[in-house]
Coordinates of C-alpha atoms in Angstrom, one line a residue:
X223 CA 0.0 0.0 0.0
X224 CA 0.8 3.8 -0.6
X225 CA 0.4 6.5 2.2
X226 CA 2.5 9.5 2.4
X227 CA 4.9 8.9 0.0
X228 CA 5.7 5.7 1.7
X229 CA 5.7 2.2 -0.2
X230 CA 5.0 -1.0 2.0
X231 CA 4.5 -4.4 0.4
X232 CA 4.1 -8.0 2.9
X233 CA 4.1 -11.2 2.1
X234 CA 4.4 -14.5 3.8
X235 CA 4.4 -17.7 2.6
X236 CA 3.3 -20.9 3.0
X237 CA 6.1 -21.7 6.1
X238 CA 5.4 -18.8 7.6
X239 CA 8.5 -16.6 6.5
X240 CA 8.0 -13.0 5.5
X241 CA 9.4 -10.7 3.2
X242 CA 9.1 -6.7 3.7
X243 CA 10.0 -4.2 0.9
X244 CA 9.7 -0.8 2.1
X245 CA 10.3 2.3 -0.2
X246 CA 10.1 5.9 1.0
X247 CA 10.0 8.9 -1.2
X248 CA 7.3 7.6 -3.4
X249 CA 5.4 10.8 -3.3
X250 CA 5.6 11.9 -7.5
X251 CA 5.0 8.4 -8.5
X252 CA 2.7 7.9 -11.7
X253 CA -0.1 5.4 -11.9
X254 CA 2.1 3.5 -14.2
X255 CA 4.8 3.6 -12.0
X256 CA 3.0 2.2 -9.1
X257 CA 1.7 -0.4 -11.1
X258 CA 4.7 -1.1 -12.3
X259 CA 6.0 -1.4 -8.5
X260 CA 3.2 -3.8 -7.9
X261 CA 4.3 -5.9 -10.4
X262 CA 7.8 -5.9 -9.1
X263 CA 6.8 -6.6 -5.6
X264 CA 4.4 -10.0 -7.1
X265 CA 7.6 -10.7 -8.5
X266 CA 10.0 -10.5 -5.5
X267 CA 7.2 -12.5 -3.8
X268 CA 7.0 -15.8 -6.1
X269 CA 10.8 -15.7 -6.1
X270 CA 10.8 -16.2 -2.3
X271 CA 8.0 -18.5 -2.6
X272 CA 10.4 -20.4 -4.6
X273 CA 13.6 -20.1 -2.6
X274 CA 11.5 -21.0 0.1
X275 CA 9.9 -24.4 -1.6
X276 CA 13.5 -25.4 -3.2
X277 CA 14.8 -25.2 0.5
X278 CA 12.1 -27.4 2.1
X279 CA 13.2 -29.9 -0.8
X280 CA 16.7 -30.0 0.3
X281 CA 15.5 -30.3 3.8
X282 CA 13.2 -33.4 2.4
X283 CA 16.2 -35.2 0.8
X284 CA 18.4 -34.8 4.0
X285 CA 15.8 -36.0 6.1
X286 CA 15.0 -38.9 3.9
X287 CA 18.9 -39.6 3.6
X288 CA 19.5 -39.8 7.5
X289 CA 16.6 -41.7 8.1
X290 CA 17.7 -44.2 5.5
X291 CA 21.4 -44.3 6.5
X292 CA 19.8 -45.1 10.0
X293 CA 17.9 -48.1 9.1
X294 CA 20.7 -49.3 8.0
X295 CA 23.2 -48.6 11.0
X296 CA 20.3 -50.2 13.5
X297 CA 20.0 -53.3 11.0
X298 CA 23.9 -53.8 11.8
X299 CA 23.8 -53.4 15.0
X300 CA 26.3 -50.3 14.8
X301 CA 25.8 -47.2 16.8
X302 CA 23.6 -45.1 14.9
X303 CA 25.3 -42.0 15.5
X304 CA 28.3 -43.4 13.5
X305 CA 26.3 -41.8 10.1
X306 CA 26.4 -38.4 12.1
X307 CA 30.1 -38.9 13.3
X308 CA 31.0 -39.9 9.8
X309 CA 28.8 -36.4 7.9
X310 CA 30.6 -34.5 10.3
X311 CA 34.1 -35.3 9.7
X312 CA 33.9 -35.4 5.8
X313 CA 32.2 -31.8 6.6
X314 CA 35.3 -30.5 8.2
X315 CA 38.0 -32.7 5.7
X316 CA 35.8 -31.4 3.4
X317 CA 36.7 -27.6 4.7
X318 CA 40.5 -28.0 5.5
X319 CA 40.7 -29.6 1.9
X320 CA 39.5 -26.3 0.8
X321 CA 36.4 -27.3 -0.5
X322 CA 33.3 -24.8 -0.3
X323 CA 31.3 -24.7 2.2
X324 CA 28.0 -24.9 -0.1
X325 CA 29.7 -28.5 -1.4
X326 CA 30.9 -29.5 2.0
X327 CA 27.9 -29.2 3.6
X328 CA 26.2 -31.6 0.2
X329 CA 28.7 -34.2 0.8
X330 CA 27.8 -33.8 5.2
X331 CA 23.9 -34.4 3.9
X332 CA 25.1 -37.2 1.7
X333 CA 27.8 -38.6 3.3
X334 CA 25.5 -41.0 5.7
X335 CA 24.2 -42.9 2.6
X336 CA 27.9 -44.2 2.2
X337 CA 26.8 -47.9 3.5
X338 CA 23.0 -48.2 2.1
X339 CA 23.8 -51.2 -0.1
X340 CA 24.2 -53.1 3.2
X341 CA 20.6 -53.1 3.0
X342 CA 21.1 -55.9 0.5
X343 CA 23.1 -58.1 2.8
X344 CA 22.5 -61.3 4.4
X345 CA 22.4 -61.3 8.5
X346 CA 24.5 -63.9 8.7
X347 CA 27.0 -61.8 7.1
X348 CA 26.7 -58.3 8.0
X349 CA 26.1 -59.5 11.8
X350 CA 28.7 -61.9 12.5
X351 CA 30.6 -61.1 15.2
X352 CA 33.4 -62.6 13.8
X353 CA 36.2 -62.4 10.6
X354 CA 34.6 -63.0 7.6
X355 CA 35.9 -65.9 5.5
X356 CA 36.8 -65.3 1.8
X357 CA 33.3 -66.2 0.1
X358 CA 31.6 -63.8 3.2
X359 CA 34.3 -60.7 1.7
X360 CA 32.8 -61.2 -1.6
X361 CA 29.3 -60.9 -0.7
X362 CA 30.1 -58.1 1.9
X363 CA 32.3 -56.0 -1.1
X364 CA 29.0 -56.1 -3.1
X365 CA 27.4 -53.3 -0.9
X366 CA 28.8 -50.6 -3.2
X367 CA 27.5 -52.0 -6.2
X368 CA 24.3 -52.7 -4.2
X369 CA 24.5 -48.6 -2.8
X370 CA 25.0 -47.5 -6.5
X371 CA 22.0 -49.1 -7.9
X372 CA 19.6 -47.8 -5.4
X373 CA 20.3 -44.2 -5.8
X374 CA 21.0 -44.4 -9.0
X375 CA 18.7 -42.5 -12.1
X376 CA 18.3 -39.6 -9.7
X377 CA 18.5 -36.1 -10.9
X378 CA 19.0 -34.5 -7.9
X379 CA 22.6 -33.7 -7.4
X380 CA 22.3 -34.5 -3.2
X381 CA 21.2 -38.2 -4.2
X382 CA 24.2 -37.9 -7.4
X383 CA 26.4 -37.5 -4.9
X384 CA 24.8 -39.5 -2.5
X385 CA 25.2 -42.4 -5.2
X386 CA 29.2 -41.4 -5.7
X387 CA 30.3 -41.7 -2.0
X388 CA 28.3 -44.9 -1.8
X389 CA 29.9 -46.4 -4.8
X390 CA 33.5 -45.5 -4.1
X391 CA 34.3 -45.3 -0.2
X392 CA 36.3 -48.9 -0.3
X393 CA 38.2 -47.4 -3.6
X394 CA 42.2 -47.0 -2.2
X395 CA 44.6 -44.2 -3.3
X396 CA 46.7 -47.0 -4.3
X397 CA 44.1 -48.7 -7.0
X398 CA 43.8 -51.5 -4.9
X399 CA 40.5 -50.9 -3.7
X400 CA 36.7 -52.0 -4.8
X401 CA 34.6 -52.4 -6.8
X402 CA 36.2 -50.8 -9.4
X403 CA 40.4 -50.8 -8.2
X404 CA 40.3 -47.0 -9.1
X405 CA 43.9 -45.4 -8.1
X406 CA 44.6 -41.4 -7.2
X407 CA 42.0 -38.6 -8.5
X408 CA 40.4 -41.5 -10.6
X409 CA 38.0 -41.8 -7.1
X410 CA 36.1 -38.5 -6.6
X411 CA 37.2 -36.4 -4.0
X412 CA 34.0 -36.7 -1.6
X413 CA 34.7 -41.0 -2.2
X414 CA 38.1 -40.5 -1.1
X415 CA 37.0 -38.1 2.2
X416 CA 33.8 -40.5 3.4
X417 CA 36.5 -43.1 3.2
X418 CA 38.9 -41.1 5.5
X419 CA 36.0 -40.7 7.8
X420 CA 34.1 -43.7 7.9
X421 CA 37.6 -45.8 8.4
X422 CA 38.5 -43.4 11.2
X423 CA 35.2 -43.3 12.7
X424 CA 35.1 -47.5 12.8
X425 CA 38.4 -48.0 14.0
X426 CA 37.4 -45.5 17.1
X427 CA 34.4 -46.9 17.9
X428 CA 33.0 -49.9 19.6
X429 CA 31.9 -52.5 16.5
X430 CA 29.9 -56.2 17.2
X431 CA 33.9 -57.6 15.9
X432 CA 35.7 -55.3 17.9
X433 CA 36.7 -53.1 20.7
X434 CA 37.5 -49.8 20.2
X435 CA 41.2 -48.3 18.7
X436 CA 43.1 -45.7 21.2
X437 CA 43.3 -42.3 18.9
X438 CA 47.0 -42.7 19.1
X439 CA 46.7 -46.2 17.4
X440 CA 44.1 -45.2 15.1
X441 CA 46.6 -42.3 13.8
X442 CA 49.1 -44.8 13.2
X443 CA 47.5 -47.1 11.2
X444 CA 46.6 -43.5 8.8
X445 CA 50.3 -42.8 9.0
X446 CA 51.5 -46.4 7.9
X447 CA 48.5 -46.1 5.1
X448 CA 49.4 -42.7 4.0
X449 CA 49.5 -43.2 0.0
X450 CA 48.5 -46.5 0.2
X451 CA 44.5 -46.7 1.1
X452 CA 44.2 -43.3 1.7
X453 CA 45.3 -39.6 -0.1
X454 CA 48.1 -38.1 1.8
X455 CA 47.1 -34.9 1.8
X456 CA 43.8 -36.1 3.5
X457 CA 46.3 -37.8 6.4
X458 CA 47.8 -35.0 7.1
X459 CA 44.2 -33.2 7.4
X460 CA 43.5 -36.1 9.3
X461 CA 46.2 -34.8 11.5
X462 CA 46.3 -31.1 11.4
X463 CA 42.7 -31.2 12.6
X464 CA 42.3 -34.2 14.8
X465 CA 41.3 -32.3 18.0
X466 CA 38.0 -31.2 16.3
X467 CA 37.7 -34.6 15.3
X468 CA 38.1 -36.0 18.6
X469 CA 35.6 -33.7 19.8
X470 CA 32.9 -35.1 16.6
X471 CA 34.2 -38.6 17.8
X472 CA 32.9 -38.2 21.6
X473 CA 29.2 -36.9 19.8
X474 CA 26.7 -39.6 21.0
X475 CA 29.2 -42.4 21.7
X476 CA 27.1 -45.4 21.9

């Protein structure tokens, strides 16, 4: 509305944000110009409307990616909180890598979808709380190919990544890795950090097979594997940061 050469449009949409646009000095406006300003503000308002829909979506897919990426955690008997543990430390690789922090925070929302081809595993195998023999290795190793096919034909680029970390975090810096025995940059980036993480985050932690790794002993195994299963400049962002990782590792320690 005009009044006194002041211009107020309001809008608020459906979540119950709001937009003001307030204009002073409106006093020797035409009709055609205040029509025109009309216009402008409908405009600003269906652009927020959208900005405001395409962030809801986002939110959708991270819910629906957590809440997956839990199933499968509590089918394995793993503490759930390992998906979280895992988002957060690729977030802040992710950062000291020098990734952005738009991408970072994709590959945090994506990052827990790293083991959903386990969904496809046998309970016999992905519960014993034991080695696994040779035959059990195969059918284990088939979770990334498993991972890959259920988010795959997406065209959102969460669940495209979602669908790249999945598929590639057993893939070494070495090429001796699976499923595909990629070597160096030929494994994308966010592959080659959810690895980092995931590997950390399990060696740490309590499993059904195992008892926990001391930090200490956990940074020596990364040491010793530097250039072999993992990127060495990752390592040494492993090691450069690892009191904020500590800190993520301590988050709901189950």
């Amino acid at each position: 509305f005009f009044e006194d050469g002041v211009y107020v449009s309001f809008f608020e949409s459906a979540n119950s944000d709001c937009i003001i646009l307030y204009l002073e000095d409106c006093k020797d406006l035409s009709k055609a110009d205040k029509n025109f300003l009309h216009m402008f503000a409908n405009n600003i308002s269906i652009a927020f409307e959208n900005l405001c829909l395409s962030d809801e979506m986002l939110d959708t897919q991270k819910e629906i990616i957590e809440r997956l990426g839990s199933i499968v955690e509590s089918r394995s008997k793993e503490a759930a909180c390992h998906i979280s543990r895992v988002a957060n430390i690729s977030y802040e690789l992710a950062r000291a890598y020098g990734i952005s922090k738009d991408e970072a925070i994709k590959l945090k929302m994506a990052s827990p979808m790293h083991d959903i081809g386990k969904i496809g595993i046998p309970d016999n195998i992905l519960l014993k709380p034991a080695k696994l023999n040779k035959d059990e290795y195969v059918i284990i190793k088939t979770h990334t190919d498993i991972g890959r096919d259920i988010l795959d034909g997406s065209n959102r680029d969460l669940l495209k990544l979602a669908k790249i970390v999945a598929y590639e975090h057993h893939e070494r810096w070495d090429g001796k890795g699976y499923p595909r025995g990629l070597k160096r940059e030929e494994t994308s980036i966010y592959g080659r950090i959810t690895a980092i993480a995931d590997v950390f985050d399990a060696l740490t932690q309590k499993r059904i097979y195992k008892e926990p790794w001391e930090i200490d002993k956990a940074l020596d195994y990364f040491k010793q594997e530097s250039g072999k299963q993992f990127e060495p400049v990752l390592v040494d962002l492993l090691l450069e940061n690892i009191d904020k990782i500590k800190e993520i590792s301590k988050e709901c320690n189950t």
